[in-house]
């Protein structure tokens, strides 16, 4: 896996993946507004995305009628440099027709505890917690 980050001015950078996908990120600086997520926000988005991907994959593999998966993630950081994440909580909202809560719970636990490499890396400095809810969309 490869990526490239290019400074484009002020505190704005553009990251580009090997496949050519690009995202602007950075922080506000002097008169320049914030151009996109900060690098630390991107880490949270990546962690939530990695786990959401796993949960959807596990549920679909189990022939569950999953229609949506939302991960609301929040974190706390250390007060001193490097200001690593010290606590991360993920709340999963899983929507679908007749999804058994036990299967959703298992999918979330497998993702965070076994499959999601991003959450495994975050767990090196942060306490990871999670919860979930299942919303049945069946009429």
mmCIF file of N, CA, C and O in Angstrom, residues 68-102:
data_model
loop_
_atom_site.group_PDB
_atom_site.id
_atom_site.type_symbol
_atom_site.label_atom_id
_atom_site.label_comp_id
_atom_site.label_asym_id
_atom_site.label_seq_id
_atom_site.Cartn_x
_atom_site.Cartn_y
_atom_site.Cartn_z
ATOM 1 N N UNK A 68 -28.205 -0.696 6.244
ATOM 2 C CA UNK A 68 -27.410 0.480 6.572
ATOM 3 C C UNK A 68 -26.582 0.181 7.816
ATOM 4 O O UNK A 68 -26.990 -0.606 8.677
ATOM 5 N N UNK A 69 -25.430 0.804 7.885
ATOM 6 C CA UNK A 69 -24.576 0.704 9.070
ATOM 7 C C UNK A 69 -23.921 2.064 9.265
ATOM 8 O O UNK A 69 -23.204 2.545 8.389
ATOM 9 N N UNK A 70 -24.194 2.654 10.397
ATOM 10 C CA UNK A 70 -23.638 3.967 10.730
ATOM 11 C C UNK A 70 -22.793 3.782 11.985
ATOM 12 O O UNK A 70 -23.215 3.117 12.927
ATOM 13 N N UNK A 71 -21.607 4.363 11.995
ATOM 14 C CA UNK A 71 -20.767 4.333 13.184
ATOM 15 C C UNK A 71 -20.535 5.767 13.635
ATOM 16 O O UNK A 71 -19.962 6.570 12.898
ATOM 17 N N UNK A 72 -21.021 6.073 14.821
ATOM 18 C CA UNK A 72 -20.754 7.369 15.441
ATOM 19 C C UNK A 72 -19.569 7.153 16.369
ATOM 20 O O UNK A 72 -19.630 6.339 17.280
ATOM 21 N N UNK A 73 -18.492 7.874 16.106
ATOM 22 C CA UNK A 73 -17.253 7.655 16.860
ATOM 23 C C UNK A 73 -16.857 8.939 17.569
ATOM 24 O O UNK A 73 -16.968 10.030 17.009
ATOM 25 N N UNK A 74 -16.439 8.802 18.807
ATOM 26 C CA UNK A 74 -15.944 9.971 19.549
ATOM 27 C C UNK A 74 -14.708 9.555 20.315
ATOM 28 O O UNK A 74 -14.541 8.376 20.649
ATOM 29 N N UNK A 75 -13.840 10.527 20.556
ATOM 30 C CA UNK A 75 -12.561 10.200 21.176
ATOM 31 C C UNK A 75 -12.070 11.319 22.073
ATOM 32 O O UNK A 75 -12.489 12.469 21.937
ATOM 33 N N UNK A 76 -11.193 10.937 22.979
ATOM 34 C CA UNK A 76 -10.475 11.893 23.820
ATOM 35 C C UNK A 76 -8.997 11.718 23.530
ATOM 36 O O UNK A 76 -8.545 10.616 23.206
ATOM 37 N N UNK A 77 -8.271 12.826 23.655
ATOM 38 C CA UNK A 77 -6.835 12.798 23.386
ATOM 39 C C UNK A 77 -6.048 13.186 24.630
ATOM 40 O O UNK A 77 -6.552 13.863 25.514
ATOM 41 N N UNK A 78 -4.788 12.783 24.653
ATOM 42 C CA UNK A 78 -3.891 13.148 25.742
ATOM 43 C C UNK A 78 -3.699 14.662 25.749
ATOM 44 O O UNK A 78 -3.772 15.313 24.699
ATOM 45 N N UNK A 79 -3.434 15.198 26.915
ATOM 46 C CA UNK A 79 -3.274 16.644 27.056
ATOM 47 C C UNK A 79 -1.907 17.132 26.562
ATOM 48 O O UNK A 79 -1.753 18.303 26.229
ATOM 49 N N UNK A 80 -0.922 16.246 26.520
ATOM 50 C CA UNK A 80 0.427 16.648 26.126
ATOM 51 C C UNK A 80 0.857 15.913 24.853
ATOM 52 O O UNK A 80 0.338 14.859 24.515
ATOM 53 N N UNK A 81 1.847 16.492 24.173
ATOM 54 C CA UNK A 81 2.359 15.896 22.935
ATOM 55 C C UNK A 81 3.091 14.594 23.218
ATOM 56 O O UNK A 81 3.771 14.501 24.237
ATOM 57 N N UNK A 82 2.994 13.622 22.370
ATOM 58 C CA UNK A 82 2.083 13.582 21.232
ATOM 59 C C UNK A 82 0.662 13.327 21.740
ATOM 60 O O UNK A 82 0.443 12.451 22.571
ATOM 61 N N UNK A 83 -0.266 14.072 21.264
ATOM 62 C CA UNK A 83 -1.641 14.023 21.769
ATOM 63 C C UNK A 83 -2.393 12.835 21.159
ATOM 64 O O UNK A 83 -3.314 12.992 20.366
ATOM 65 N N UNK A 84 -1.966 11.650 21.570
ATOM 66 C CA UNK A 84 -2.569 10.417 21.057
ATOM 67 C C UNK A 84 -3.992 10.268 21.575
ATOM 68 O O UNK A 84 -4.377 10.882 22.569
ATOM 69 N N UNK A 85 -4.760 9.438 20.913
ATOM 70 C CA UNK A 85 -6.082 9.110 21.428
ATOM 71 C C UNK A 85 -5.915 8.252 22.668
ATOM 72 O O UNK A 85 -5.104 7.322 22.692
ATOM 73 N N UNK A 86 -6.673 8.587 23.700
ATOM 74 C CA UNK A 86 -6.622 7.815 24.945
ATOM 75 C C UNK A 86 -7.924 7.063 25.198
ATOM 76 O O UNK A 86 -7.950 6.104 25.961
ATOM 77 N N UNK A 87 -9.013 7.518 24.587
ATOM 78 C CA UNK A 87 -10.307 6.843 24.730
ATOM 79 C C UNK A 87 -11.058 7.006 23.422
ATOM 80 O O UNK A 87 -11.117 8.102 22.868
ATOM 81 N N UNK A 88 -11.611 5.898 22.937
ATOM 82 C CA UNK A 88 -12.418 5.920 21.721
ATOM 83 C C UNK A 88 -13.675 5.112 21.972
ATOM 84 O O UNK A 88 -13.600 3.978 22.468
ATOM 85 N N UNK A 89 -14.807 5.709 21.652
ATOM 86 C CA UNK A 89 -16.083 4.987 21.778
ATOM 87 C C UNK A 89 -16.770 4.981 20.413
ATOM 88 O O UNK A 89 -16.889 6.010 19.763
ATOM 89 N N UNK A 90 -17.219 3.788 20.012
ATOM 90 C CA UNK A 90 -17.939 3.644 18.755
ATOM 91 C C UNK A 90 -19.358 3.164 19.041
ATOM 92 O O UNK A 90 -19.557 2.186 19.763
ATOM 93 N N UNK A 91 -20.319 3.885 18.484
ATOM 94 C CA UNK A 91 -21.735 3.508 18.587
ATOM 95 C C UNK A 91 -22.195 3.107 17.194
ATOM 96 O O UNK A 91 -22.162 3.914 16.268
ATOM 97 N N UNK A 92 -22.611 1.848 17.049
ATOM 98 C CA UNK A 92 -23.055 1.305 15.773
ATOM 99 C C UNK A 92 -24.572 1.367 15.695
ATOM 100 O O UNK A 92 -25.262 0.944 16.634
ATOM 101 N N UNK A 93 -25.077 1.876 14.598
ATOM 102 C CA UNK A 93 -26.511 1.855 14.304
ATOM 103 C C UNK A 93 -26.661 0.981 13.062
ATOM 104 O O UNK A 93 -26.212 1.353 11.976
ATOM 105 N N UNK A 94 -27.267 -0.175 13.261
ATOM 106 C CA UNK A 94 -27.394 -1.155 12.183
ATOM 107 C C UNK A 94 -28.869 -1.268 11.826
ATOM 108 O O UNK A 94 -29.702 -1.558 12.687
ATOM 109 N N UNK A 95 -29.165 -1.012 10.551
ATOM 110 C CA UNK A 95 -30.549 -1.046 10.090
ATOM 111 C C UNK A 95 -30.732 -2.193 9.107
ATOM 112 O O UNK A 95 -29.862 -2.459 8.282
ATOM 113 N N UNK A 96 -31.902 -2.840 9.220
ATOM 114 C CA UNK A 96 -32.213 -3.914 8.295
ATOM 115 C C UNK A 96 -33.500 -4.618 8.685
ATOM 116 O O UNK A 96 -34.117 -4.298 9.699
ATOM 117 N N UNK A 97 -33.848 -5.583 7.869
ATOM 118 C CA UNK A 97 -35.086 -6.325 8.092
ATOM 119 C C UNK A 97 -34.813 -7.569 8.936
ATOM 120 O O UNK A 97 -34.153 -8.502 8.479
ATOM 121 N N UNK A 98 -35.318 -7.571 10.155
ATOM 122 C CA UNK A 98 -35.245 -8.746 11.016
ATOM 123 C C UNK A 98 -33.856 -9.142 11.471
ATOM 124 O O UNK A 98 -33.621 -10.323 11.749
ATOM 125 N N UNK A 99 -32.936 -8.208 11.586
ATOM 126 C CA UNK A 99 -31.583 -8.547 12.046
ATOM 127 C C UNK A 99 -31.637 -8.897 13.530
ATOM 128 O O UNK A 99 -32.127 -8.119 14.349
ATOM 129 N N UNK A 100 -31.147 -10.070 13.855
ATOM 130 C CA UNK A 100 -31.111 -10.513 15.246
ATOM 131 C C UNK A 100 -30.059 -9.704 16.008
ATOM 132 O O UNK A 100 -28.909 -9.634 15.576
ATOM 133 N N UNK A 101 -30.440 -9.109 17.143
ATOM 134 C CA UNK A 101 -29.456 -8.341 17.913
ATOM 135 C C UNK A 101 -28.211 -9.151 18.274
ATOM 136 O O UNK A 101 -27.107 -8.610 18.281
ATOM 137 N N UNK A 102 -28.361 -10.443 18.545
ATOM 138 C CA UNK A 102 -27.200 -11.271 18.882
ATOM 139 C C UNK A 102 -26.222 -11.358 17.713
ATOM 140 O O UNK A 102 -25.002 -11.370 17.914
#
